[in-house]
Coordinates of C-alpha atoms in Angstrom, one line a residue:
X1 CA 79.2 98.0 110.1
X2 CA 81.7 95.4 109.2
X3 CA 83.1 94.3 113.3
X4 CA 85.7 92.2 111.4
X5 CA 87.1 94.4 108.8
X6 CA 87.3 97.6 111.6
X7 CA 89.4 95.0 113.4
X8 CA 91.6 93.6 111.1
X9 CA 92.1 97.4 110.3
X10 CA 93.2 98.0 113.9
X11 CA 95.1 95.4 114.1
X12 CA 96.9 96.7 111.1
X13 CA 97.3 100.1 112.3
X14 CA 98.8 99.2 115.6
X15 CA 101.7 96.7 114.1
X16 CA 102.7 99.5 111.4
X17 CA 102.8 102.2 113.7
X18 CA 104.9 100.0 116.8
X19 CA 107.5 99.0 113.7
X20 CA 108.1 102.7 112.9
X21 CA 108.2 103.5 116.4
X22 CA 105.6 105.6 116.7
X23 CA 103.6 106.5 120.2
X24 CA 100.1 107.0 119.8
X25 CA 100.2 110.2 121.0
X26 CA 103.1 111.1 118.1
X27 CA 101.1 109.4 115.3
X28 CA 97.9 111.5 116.3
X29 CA 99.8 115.0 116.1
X30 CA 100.7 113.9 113.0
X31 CA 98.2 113.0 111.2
X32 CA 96.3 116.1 113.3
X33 CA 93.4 113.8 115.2
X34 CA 93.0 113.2 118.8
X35 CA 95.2 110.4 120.6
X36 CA 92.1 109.2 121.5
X37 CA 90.7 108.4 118.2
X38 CA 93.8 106.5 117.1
X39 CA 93.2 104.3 120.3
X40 CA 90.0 104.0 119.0
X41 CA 90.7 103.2 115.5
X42 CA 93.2 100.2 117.2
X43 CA 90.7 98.6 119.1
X44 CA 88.0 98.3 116.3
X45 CA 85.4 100.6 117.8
X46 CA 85.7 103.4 115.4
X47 CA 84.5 103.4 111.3
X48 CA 86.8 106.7 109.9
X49 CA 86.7 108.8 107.1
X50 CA 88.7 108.1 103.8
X51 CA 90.5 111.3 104.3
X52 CA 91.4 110.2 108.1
X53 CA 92.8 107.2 106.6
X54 CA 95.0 108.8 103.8
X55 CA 96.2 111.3 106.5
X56 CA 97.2 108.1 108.9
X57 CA 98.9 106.9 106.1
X58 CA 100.3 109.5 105.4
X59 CA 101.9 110.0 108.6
X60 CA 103.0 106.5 108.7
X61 CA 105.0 106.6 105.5
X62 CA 102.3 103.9 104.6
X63 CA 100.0 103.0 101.6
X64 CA 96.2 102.4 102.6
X65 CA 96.8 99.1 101.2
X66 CA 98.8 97.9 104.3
X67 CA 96.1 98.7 106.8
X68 CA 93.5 96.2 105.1
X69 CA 96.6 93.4 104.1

């Protein structure tokens, strides 16, 4: 597991979703996971699935570049 990359990825994820003004709670409903996991996924504590990712992205309006920038 890569501590550093899962948290630079978290980090990423929170700032894009705040600047489209997204809850957590909004973001997870649409991307269809649990509000818990995205909490997850911004603190660094949880390694995801390429198809989670694309479907965060997704939901964003993001590319999967940005979360990894």
């Amino acid at each position: 597991r890569n501590e550093k990359l899962l948290k630079k990825f978290g980090k990423n994820l929170q700032r894009i979703r705040k600047a489209k003004g997204m809850t957590q709670e909004y973001l997870a409903e649409e991307a269809k996971i649990s509000q818990i996991q995205v909490a997850r996924l911004e603190s660094g504590k949880l390694n995801t699935s390429i198809s989670t990712l694309v479907a965060i992205a997704k939901a964003l309006g993001a590319s999967t570049d940005e979360f990894f920038a």
